Coordinates of N, CA, C and O in Angstrom, one line a residue:
M23 N 40.4 34.5 -7.1 CA 40.2 33.6 -6.0 C 41.4 32.7 -5.8 O 41.9 32.2 -6.8
Q24 N 41.7 32.5 -4.6 CA 42.9 31.7 -4.3 C 42.6 30.2 -4.7 O 41.5 29.7 -4.6
I25 N 43.7 29.5 -5.0 CA 43.6 28.1 -5.4 C 43.0 27.3 -4.2 O 42.2 26.4 -4.4
R26 N 43.5 27.6 -3.0 CA 43.0 26.9 -1.8 C 41.5 27.0 -1.6 O 40.8 26.0 -1.4
I27 N 40.9 28.2 -1.7 CA 39.5 28.3 -1.6 C 38.7 27.6 -2.7 O 37.7 27.0 -2.5
K28 N 39.3 27.7 -3.9 CA 38.7 27.1 -5.1 C 38.6 25.6 -4.9 O 37.6 24.9 -5.1
L29 N 39.7 25.0 -4.4 CA 39.8 23.6 -4.1 C 38.8 23.1 -3.0 O 38.2 22.1 -3.2
I30 N 38.7 23.9 -2.0 CA 37.8 23.6 -0.9 C 36.4 23.6 -1.4 O 35.6 22.7 -1.1
L31 N 36.0 24.6 -2.2 CA 34.7 24.7 -2.8 C 34.4 23.5 -3.7 O 33.3 22.9 -3.7
Q32 N 35.4 23.1 -4.5 CA 35.2 22.0 -5.4 C 35.0 20.7 -4.6 O 34.1 19.9 -4.9
I33 N 35.8 20.5 -3.6 CA 35.6 19.3 -2.8 C 34.3 19.3 -2.0 O 33.6 18.2 -2.0
S34 N 33.9 20.4 -1.5 CA 32.6 20.5 -0.8 C 31.5 20.2 -1.8 O 30.5 19.5 -1.4
L35 N 31.5 20.7 -3.0 CA 30.5 20.5 -4.0 C 30.5 19.0 -4.3 O 29.4 18.4 -4.4
T36 N 31.6 18.4 -4.5 CA 31.7 17.0 -4.8 C 31.1 16.1 -3.7 O 30.3 15.2 -4.0
V37 N 31.4 16.4 -2.5 CA 30.9 15.7 -1.3 C 29.3 15.9 -1.2 O 28.6 15.0 -1.0
A38 N 28.9 17.1 -1.5 CA 27.5 17.4 -1.4 C 26.7 16.7 -2.5 O 25.6 16.1 -2.3
I39 N 27.3 16.6 -3.7 CA 26.6 15.8 -4.8 C 26.6 14.3 -4.5 O 25.5 13.7 -4.6
I40 N 27.7 13.8 -4.0 CA 27.7 12.4 -3.6 C 26.7 12.1 -2.5 O 26.0 11.1 -2.5
L41 N 26.7 12.9 -1.5 CA 25.8 12.7 -0.4 C 24.3 12.9 -0.9 O 23.4 12.1 -0.4
S42 N 24.1 13.8 -1.8 CA 22.7 13.9 -2.3 C 22.3 12.6 -3.0 O 21.2 12.2 -2.9
I43 N 23.1 12.1 -3.9 CA 22.8 10.9 -4.6 C 22.6 9.7 -3.6 O 21.6 9.0 -3.7
F44 N 23.4 9.6 -2.6 CA 23.3 8.6 -1.6 C 22.0 8.8 -0.8 O 21.2 7.8 -0.6
S45 N 21.6 10.0 -0.4 CA 20.4 10.2 0.3 C 19.2 9.9 -0.5 O 18.2 9.3 0.0
I46 N 19.2 10.3 -1.7 CA 18.0 10.1 -2.6 C 17.9 8.6 -2.9 O 16.8 8.0 -2.8
S47 N 19.0 7.9 -3.1 CA 18.9 6.4 -3.2 C 18.4 5.7 -2.0 O 17.5 4.8 -2.1
M48 N 18.8 6.1 -0.8 CA 18.3 5.5 0.4 C 16.9 5.8 0.6 O 16.1 4.9 1.0
Y49 N 16.4 7.0 0.3 CA 15.0 7.3 0.4 C 14.2 6.5 -0.5 O 13.1 5.9 -0.2
N50 N 14.6 6.3 -1.8 CA 13.9 5.5 -2.8 C 13.8 4.1 -2.4 O 12.8 3.4 -2.5
L51 N 14.9 3.5 -1.8 CA 14.9 2.2 -1.3 C 13.9 2.0 -0.2 O 13.1 1.0 -0.1
A52 N 13.9 2.9 0.8 CA 12.9 2.9 1.9 C 11.5 3.0 1.4 O 10.6 2.3 1.9
A53 N 11.2 3.9 0.4 CA 9.9 4.0 -0.1 C 9.5 2.7 -0.9 O 8.3 2.3 -0.7
N54 N 10.3 2.1 -1.6 CA 10.0 0.9 -2.3 C 9.8 -0.2 -1.3 O 8.8 -1.0 -1.5
F55 N 10.6 -0.3 -0.3 CA 10.3 -1.4 0.8 C 9.0 -1.2 1.4 O 8.2 -2.1 1.6
R56 N 8.6 0.1 1.8 CA 7.3 0.3 2.4 C 6.2 -0.1 1.5 O 5.3 -0.8 1.9
E57 N 6.3 0.2 0.2 CA 5.3 -0.1 -0.7 C 5.1 -1.6 -0.9 O 4.0 -2.2 -0.8
Q58 N 6.2 -2.3 -1.1 CA 6.2 -3.8 -1.2 C 5.7 -4.5 0.0 O 4.9 -5.4 -0.1
E59 N 6.1 -4.0 1.2 CA 5.7 -4.7 2.4 C 4.2 -4.5 2.6 O 3.5 -5.4 3.0
F60 N 3.7 -3.3 2.3 CA 2.2 -3.0 2.5 C 1.4 -3.8 1.5 O 0.3 -4.3 1.8
K61 N 1.9 -3.9 0.3 CA 1.2 -4.6 -0.7 C 1.0 -6.1 -0.3 O 0.0 -6.7 -0.5
S62 N 2.1 -6.7 0.2 CA 2.1 -8.0 0.6 C 1.1 -8.2 1.8 O 0.3 -9.2 1.9
F63 N 1.1 -7.3 2.7 CA 0.2 -7.3 3.9 C -1.2 -7.2 3.4 O -2.1 -8.0 3.9
L64 N -1.5 -6.3 2.5 CA -2.9 -6.2 2.0 C -3.4 -7.4 1.3 O -4.5 -7.9 1.5
K65 N -2.5 -8.0 0.5 CA -2.9 -9.2 -0.3 C -3.2 -10.4 0.7 O -4.2 -11.1 0.6
N66 N -2.3 -10.6 1.7 CA -2.5 -11.6 2.7 C -3.8 -11.4 3.5 O -4.6 -12.4 3.7
K67 N -4.1 -10.2 3.8 CA -5.3 -9.9 4.6 C -6.5 -10.1 3.7 O -7.5 -10.6 4.2
A68 N -6.5 -9.7 2.5 CA -7.6 -9.9 1.5 C -7.9 -11.4 1.4 O -9.0 -11.9 1.4
L69 N -6.8 -12.2 1.2 CA -7.0 -13.7 1.0 C -7.6 -14.3 2.2 O -8.5 -15.2 2.1
L70 N -7.1 -14.0 3.4 CA -7.7 -14.6 4.6 C -9.1 -14.1 4.8 O -10.0 -15.0 5.2
S71 N -9.4 -12.9 4.6 CA -10.8 -12.4 4.8 C -11.7 -13.1 3.8 O -12.8 -13.5 4.2
F72 N -11.3 -13.2 2.6 CA -12.1 -13.9 1.6 C -12.3 -15.4 2.0 O -13.4 -15.9 1.9
T73 N -11.3 -16.0 2.4 CA -11.4 -17.4 2.8 C -12.4 -17.6 4.0 O -13.2 -18.5 4.0
L74 N -12.3 -16.7 4.9 CA -13.3 -16.7 6.1 C -14.7 -16.6 5.6 O -15.6 -17.2 6.1
I75 N -14.9 -15.6 4.7 CA -16.3 -15.4 4.2 C -16.8 -16.5 3.4 O -17.9 -17.0 3.5
I76 N -16.0 -17.1 2.4 CA -16.5 -18.1 1.5 C -16.6 -19.4 2.2 O -17.6 -20.2 2.0
N77 N -15.7 -19.8 3.1 CA -15.8 -21.0 3.8 C -17.0 -21.1 4.8 O -17.4 -22.2 5.2
D78 N -17.4 -20.0 5.3 CA -18.5 -19.9 6.3 C -19.5 -18.9 5.8 O -19.4 -17.7 6.1
N79 N -20.4 -19.4 5.0 CA -21.4 -18.4 4.4 C -22.2 -17.7 5.5 O -22.9 -16.7 5.2
K80 N -22.2 -18.2 6.7 CA -22.9 -17.6 7.8 C -22.1 -16.5 8.4 O -22.6 -15.8 9.3
A81 N -20.9 -16.3 8.1 CA -20.0 -15.3 8.7 C -20.6 -13.9 8.3 O -20.7 -13.6 7.2
D82 N -20.9 -13.2 9.3 CA -21.4 -11.8 9.1 C -20.3 -10.9 9.5 O -19.2 -11.3 9.9
S83 N -20.5 -9.6 9.3 CA -19.4 -8.6 9.5 C -19.0 -8.6 10.9 O -17.8 -8.3 11.2
V84 N -19.8 -8.9 11.9 CA -19.4 -8.8 13.3 C -18.4 -9.9 13.6 O -17.4 -9.7 14.2
V85 N -18.7 -11.2 13.1 CA -17.8 -12.3 13.3 C -16.5 -12.1 12.6 O -15.4 -12.3 13.2
L86 N -16.6 -11.6 11.4 CA -15.4 -11.4 10.6 C -14.5 -10.3 11.2 O -13.3 -10.5 11.3
N87 N -15.1 -9.2 11.7 CA -14.4 -8.2 12.3 C -13.7 -8.7 13.6 O -12.6 -8.3 13.9
K88 N -14.4 -9.5 14.4 CA -13.8 -10.1 15.6 C -12.6 -10.9 15.3 O -11.5 -10.8 15.9
L89 N -12.7 -11.8 14.2 CA -11.6 -12.6 13.8 C -10.4 -11.8 13.3 O -9.3 -12.0 13.6
K90 N -10.7 -10.7 12.5 CA -9.7 -9.9 12.0 C -9.0 -9.1 13.1 O -7.8 -8.9 13.0
D91 N -9.7 -8.7 14.1 CA -9.1 -8.0 15.3 C -8.1 -8.9 16.0 O -7.1 -8.4 16.5
V92 N -8.4 -10.2 16.0 CA -7.5 -11.1 16.7 C -6.3 -11.4 15.9 O -5.2 -11.4 16.4
Y93 N -6.4 -11.5 14.5 CA -5.3 -11.9 13.7 C -4.6 -10.8 12.9 O -3.6 -11.0 12.4
F94 N -5.2 -9.7 12.9 CA -4.6 -8.6 12.1 C -4.7 -7.3 12.9 O -5.7 -7.0 13.6
D95 N -3.8 -6.4 12.5 CA -3.9 -5.0 13.0 C -5.0 -4.4 12.3 O -5.3 -4.6 11.1
T96 N -5.7 -3.4 13.0 CA -6.7 -2.7 12.3 C -6.1 -1.6 11.4 O -5.2 -1.0 11.8
L97 N -6.6 -1.5 10.2 CA -6.0 -0.6 9.3 C -6.9 0.6 9.2 O -8.1 0.5 9.3
Q98 N -6.3 1.8 8.9 CA -7.1 3.0 8.7 C -7.8 3.0 7.4 O -7.2 2.6 6.4
K99 N -9.0 3.5 7.3 CA -9.8 3.6 6.1 C -9.9 2.2 5.4 O -9.8 2.2 4.1
E100 N -10.0 1.2 6.1 CA -10.0 -0.2 5.5 C -11.4 -0.4 4.8 O -12.4 -0.2 5.5
H101 N -11.4 -0.8 3.6 CA -12.6 -1.2 2.9 C -12.4 -2.5 2.2 O -11.4 -2.7 1.5
F102 N -13.3 -3.5 2.4 CA -13.2 -4.8 1.9 C -14.5 -5.2 1.2 O -15.5 -5.1 1.7
T103 N -14.4 -5.6 -0.1 CA -15.5 -5.9 -0.9 C -15.3 -7.1 -1.7 O -14.2 -7.3 -2.3
V104 N -16.3 -8.0 -1.8 CA -16.2 -9.2 -2.6 C -17.4 -9.2 -3.6 O -18.5 -9.0 -3.2
Y105 N -17.0 -9.4 -4.8 CA -18.0 -9.4 -6.0 C -18.0 -10.9 -6.5 O -17.0 -11.6 -6.5
T106 N -19.2 -11.3 -7.0 CA -19.3 -12.5 -7.7 C -19.2 -12.2 -9.2 O -19.7 -11.1 -9.6
L107 N -18.7 -13.1 -10.0 CA -18.7 -12.9 -11.4 C -19.7 -13.9 -12.1 O -20.0 -14.9 -11.5
P108 N -20.3 -13.6 -13.2 CA -20.0 -12.5 -14.1 C -20.8 -11.2 -13.9 O -20.6 -10.2 -14.6
N109 N -21.8 -11.3 -13.0 CA -22.7 -10.1 -12.9 C -22.2 -9.0 -11.9 O -22.8 -8.0 -11.7
N110 N -21.0 -9.2 -11.3 CA -20.4 -8.2 -10.5 C -21.3 -7.8 -9.3 O -21.4 -6.6 -8.9
H111 N -22.0 -8.8 -8.7 CA -22.9 -8.5 -7.6 C -22.0 -8.6 -6.3 O -21.2 -9.5 -6.1
I112 N -22.2 -7.6 -5.4 CA -21.5 -7.5 -4.2 C -22.1 -8.6 -3.2 O -23.3 -8.5 -2.9
I113 N -21.3 -9.5 -2.8 CA -21.8 -10.5 -1.8 C -21.3 -10.2 -0.4 O -21.9 -10.7 0.6
Y114 N -20.3 -9.3 -0.3 CA -19.9 -8.9 1.1 C -19.2 -7.6 0.9 O -18.4 -7.3 0.0
T115 N -19.4 -6.7 1.9 CA -18.7 -5.5 2.0 C -18.7 -5.1 3.5 O -19.7 -5.3 4.2
N116 N -17.6 -4.5 4.0 CA -17.6 -4.1 5.4 C -17.9 -2.6 5.5 O -17.8 -2.0 6.6
Q117 N -18.4 -2.0 4.4 CA -18.7 -0.6 4.4 C -20.2 -0.5 4.7 O -21.0 -1.0 3.9
L118 N -20.5 0.1 5.8 CA -21.9 0.3 6.2 C -22.6 1.4 5.4 O -23.8 1.4 5.1
S119 N -21.8 2.4 5.1 CA -22.3 3.6 4.4 C -21.2 4.1 3.5 O -20.1 3.7 3.6
D120 N -21.5 5.0 2.6 CA -20.5 5.5 1.7 C -19.8 4.5 0.9 O -18.6 4.5 0.8
K121 N -20.6 3.5 0.4 CA -20.0 2.4 -0.4 C -19.2 3.0 -1.6 O -19.7 3.8 -2.3
E122 N -18.0 2.5 -1.7 CA -17.2 2.9 -2.9 C -17.6 1.9 -4.0 O -17.4 0.7 -3.9
N123 N -18.1 2.5 -5.1 CA -18.5 1.7 -6.2 C -17.3 1.7 -7.2 O -16.8 2.7 -7.6
Y124 N -16.8 0.5 -7.5 CA -15.7 0.3 -8.4 C -16.3 0.2 -9.8 O -17.3 -0.5 -10.1
S125 N -15.6 0.8 -10.8 CA -16.0 0.8 -12.2 C -15.9 -0.6 -12.8 O -15.1 -1.5 -12.3
E126 N -16.7 -0.8 -13.8 CA -16.7 -2.1 -14.5 C -15.3 -2.3 -15.2 O -14.8 -3.4 -15.2
N127 N -14.7 -1.2 -15.6 CA -13.3 -1.3 -16.2 C -12.3 -1.8 -15.2 O -11.5 -2.6 -15.5
L128 N -12.4 -1.3 -13.9 CA -11.5 -1.7 -12.9 C -11.7 -3.2 -12.6 O -10.7 -4.0 -12.5
L129 N -12.9 -3.6 -12.5 CA -13.2 -5.0 -12.2 C -12.7 -5.9 -13.3 O -12.2 -7.0 -13.0
Q130 N -12.9 -5.5 -14.5 CA -12.4 -6.2 -15.7 C -10.9 -6.3 -15.7 O -10.3 -7.4 -15.9
K131 N -10.2 -5.2 -15.3 CA -8.7 -5.2 -15.3 C -8.2 -6.1 -14.2 O -7.3 -6.9 -14.4
I132 N -8.9 -6.2 -13.1 CA -8.5 -7.1 -12.0 C -8.7 -8.5 -12.5 O -7.9 -9.4 -12.2
Y133 N -9.8 -8.8 -13.1 CA -10.1 -10.2 -13.6 C -9.1 -10.6 -14.6 O -8.6 -11.8 -14.5
V134 N -8.7 -9.7 -15.5 CA -7.7 -10.1 -16.5 C -6.3 -10.3 -15.9 O -5.6 -11.3 -16.2
K135 N -5.9 -9.4 -15.0 CA -4.5 -9.5 -14.5 C -4.4 -10.4 -13.3 O -3.3 -10.8 -12.9
K136 N -5.5 -10.8 -12.7 CA -5.6 -11.7 -11.5 C -5.1 -11.1 -10.2 O -5.6 -11.4 -9.2
E137 N -4.2 -10.1 -10.3 CA -3.7 -9.4 -9.1 C -3.4 -8.0 -9.6 O -2.5 -7.8 -10.5
F138 N -4.0 -7.0 -9.0 CA -3.8 -5.6 -9.5 C -3.7 -4.7 -8.3 O -4.6 -4.7 -7.4
Y139 N -2.7 -3.8 -8.3 CA -2.5 -2.9 -7.2 C -2.6 -1.5 -7.8 O -2.1 -1.2 -8.9
F140 N -3.2 -0.6 -7.0 CA -3.2 0.8 -7.4 C -3.4 1.7 -6.2 O -3.6 1.2 -5.1
E141 N -3.1 3.0 -6.4 CA -3.2 3.9 -5.2 C -4.0 5.1 -5.7 O -3.9 5.6 -6.8
K142 N -4.8 5.6 -4.7 CA -5.5 6.9 -5.0 C -5.6 7.7 -3.7 O -6.0 7.2 -2.7
N143 N -5.0 8.9 -3.7 CA -5.0 9.7 -2.5 C -4.3 9.1 -1.3 O -4.8 9.1 -0.2
Q144 N -3.2 8.4 -1.5 CA -2.4 7.7 -0.5 C -3.2 6.5 0.1 O -2.7 5.9 1.0
V145 N -4.3 6.2 -0.5 CA -5.0 4.9 -0.1 C -4.6 3.9 -1.1 O -4.7 4.1 -2.3
E146 N -4.1 2.7 -0.6 CA -3.6 1.7 -1.5 C -4.6 0.6 -1.6 O -5.3 0.2 -0.6
Y147 N -4.7 0.0 -2.8 CA -5.8 -1.0 -3.1 C -5.1 -2.2 -3.7 O -4.1 -2.1 -4.4
V148 N -5.7 -3.4 -3.3 CA -5.3 -4.6 -4.0 C -6.6 -5.2 -4.5 O -7.6 -5.3 -3.8
G149 N -6.5 -5.7 -5.7 CA -7.7 -6.4 -6.3 C -7.2 -7.7 -6.7 O -6.2 -7.9 -7.4
L150 N -8.0 -8.8 -6.4 CA -7.6 -10.1 -6.7 C -8.8 -10.8 -7.4 O -9.9 -10.7 -7.0
A151 N -8.5 -11.6 -8.4 CA -9.5 -12.4 -9.0 C -9.2 -13.8 -8.5 O -8.1 -14.4 -8.7
L152 N -10.2 -14.4 -7.9 CA -10.1 -15.7 -7.2 C -11.2 -16.7 -7.7 O -12.2 -16.3 -8.1
N153 N -10.8 -18.0 -7.6 CA -11.8 -19.0 -8.0 C -11.9 -19.9 -6.8 O -10.9 -20.5 -6.3
K154 N -13.1 -20.1 -6.4 CA -13.4 -21.0 -5.2 C -14.7 -21.8 -5.5 O -15.7 -21.2 -5.8
N155 N -14.6 -23.1 -5.4 CA -15.8 -23.9 -5.6 C -16.5 -23.7 -6.9 O -17.7 -23.6 -7.1
N156 N -15.6 -23.6 -8.0 CA -16.1 -23.4 -9.4 C -16.8 -22.1 -9.5 O -17.6 -21.9 -10.5
R157 N -16.6 -21.1 -8.7 CA -17.2 -19.8 -8.8 C -16.1 -18.8 -8.8 O -15.1 -18.9 -8.2
E158 N -16.3 -17.7 -9.6 CA -15.3 -16.7 -9.7 C -15.7 -15.5 -8.9 O -16.8 -15.1 -8.9
Y159 N -14.7 -14.9 -8.3 CA -14.9 -13.7 -7.4 C -13.8 -12.6 -7.7 O -12.7 -12.9 -8.1
I160 N -14.2 -11.4 -7.4 CA -13.3 -10.3 -7.4 C -13.2 -9.8 -5.9 O -14.3 -9.5 -5.4
V161 N -12.0 -9.7 -5.4 CA -11.9 -9.2 -4.0 C -11.1 -7.9 -4.1 O -10.0 -7.9 -4.7
I162 N -11.6 -6.9 -3.4 CA -10.9 -5.6 -3.3 C -10.7 -5.2 -1.9 O -11.7 -5.1 -1.2
L163 N -9.5 -5.0 -1.5 CA -9.2 -4.5 -0.1 C -8.4 -3.2 -0.3 O -7.4 -3.1 -1.1
S164 N -8.8 -2.2 0.5 CA -8.0 -0.9 0.4 C -7.8 -0.4 1.8 O -8.6 -0.7 2.7
S165 N -6.7 0.3 2.0 CA -6.4 0.9 3.3 C -5.4 2.0 3.2 O -4.6 2.1 2.2
F166 N -5.3 2.8 4.2 CA -4.3 3.9 4.3 C -3.2 3.4 5.2 O -3.5 3.0 6.4
N167 N -2.0 3.4 4.7 CA -0.9 2.9 5.5 C -0.2 4.1 6.3 O 0.8 4.6 5.9
S168 N -0.9 4.5 7.3 CA -0.5 5.7 8.1 C 0.9 5.5 8.7 O 1.8 6.4 8.6
G169 N 1.2 4.4 9.3 CA 2.5 4.1 9.9 C 3.6 4.2 8.9 O 4.7 4.7 9.1
G170 N 3.4 3.6 7.7 CA 4.4 3.6 6.7 C 4.7 4.9 6.1 O 5.8 5.3 5.9
W171 N 3.6 5.7 5.9 CA 3.8 7.1 5.4 C 4.5 8.0 6.4 O 5.4 8.8 6.1
K172 N 4.2 7.8 7.7 CA 4.8 8.6 8.8 C 6.3 8.3 8.9 O 7.1 9.1 9.0
T173 N 6.6 7.0 8.8 CA 8.0 6.5 8.9 C 8.8 7.1 7.7 O 9.9 7.5 7.8
L174 N 8.2 7.0 6.5 CA 8.8 7.5 5.3 C 9.1 9.0 5.4 O 10.1 9.5 5.0
D175 N 8.1 9.7 5.9 CA 8.2 11.2 6.1 C 9.4 11.5 7.1 O 10.2 12.4 6.8
L176 N 9.4 10.8 8.2 CA 10.5 11.0 9.2 C 11.8 10.7 8.5 O 12.8 11.4 8.7
Y177 N 11.9 9.6 7.8 CA 13.2 9.2 7.1 C 13.6 10.4 6.1 O 14.8 10.7 6.1
K178 N 12.7 11.0 5.4 CA 13.0 12.1 4.5 C 13.6 13.2 5.3 O 14.6 13.8 4.9
K179 N 13.0 13.6 6.4 CA 13.4 14.7 7.3 C 14.8 14.4 7.8 O 15.7 15.3 7.8
I180 N 15.1 13.2 8.2 CA 16.4 12.8 8.7 C 17.5 12.9 7.6 O 18.6 13.5 7.8
Q181 N 17.1 12.5 6.4 CA 18.1 12.6 5.2 C 18.4 14.1 4.9 O 19.5 14.5 4.6
I182 N 17.3 14.9 5.0 CA 17.5 16.4 4.7 C 18.4 17.0 5.8 O 19.3 17.8 5.5
L183 N 18.2 16.6 7.0 CA 19.0 17.1 8.1 C 20.4 16.7 8.0 O 21.4 17.5 8.2
R184 N 20.6 15.4 7.7 CA 22.0 14.9 7.5 C 22.7 15.6 6.4 O 23.9 16.0 6.5
F185 N 22.0 15.8 5.3 CA 22.6 16.5 4.1 C 23.0 18.0 4.5 O 24.1 18.4 4.3
T186 N 22.1 18.6 5.2 CA 22.3 20.0 5.6 C 23.5 20.1 6.6 O 24.4 21.0 6.4
L187 N 23.6 19.2 7.5 CA 24.7 19.2 8.5 C 26.1 19.0 7.8 O 27.1 19.7 8.1
V188 N 26.1 18.0 6.9 CA 27.3 17.7 6.2 C 27.8 18.9 5.3 O 29.0 19.2 5.3
V189 N 26.8 19.5 4.7 CA 27.2 20.7 3.8 C 27.7 21.8 4.7 O 28.7 22.5 4.3
L190 N 27.0 22.1 5.8 CA 27.5 23.2 6.7 C 28.8 22.9 7.3 O 29.6 23.9 7.6
L191 N 29.1 21.7 7.6 CA 30.4 21.4 8.2 C 31.5 21.4 7.2 O 32.6 21.7 7.3

């Protein structure tokens, strides 16, 4: 093989490796930003919803949903549940049917950590242990971040296309 062709292949391979590292790094940064942004959004929404429920014991799901529609975007697959401690009794849930029962272990983990995030089937959860009026509560809010996942998927496709074009050129 000629030295010229060998050199071109080595330079192309080096550029492809550098571009791959750059693309993977950019994708990971975007994924981390999406995750942190949505966690913050979930936590703030959980805190506001909890405050509305606790401060007005007469607030029912209709009133709460109207307030949330005014102040928050509607989330897909949103589930909000408030438990009282120590008996883990549900005092509020926005789920009319198909109630998701959270395990005692999960409730205990939230109570110990005070703030706990987890994900299951691309549905993200925030669990908060809160104290209001000398009573302890566990608040769990979950939702699917469809906009964030779509944006991340589009970003991944753009990075793959960019990599392919640079390698081909």
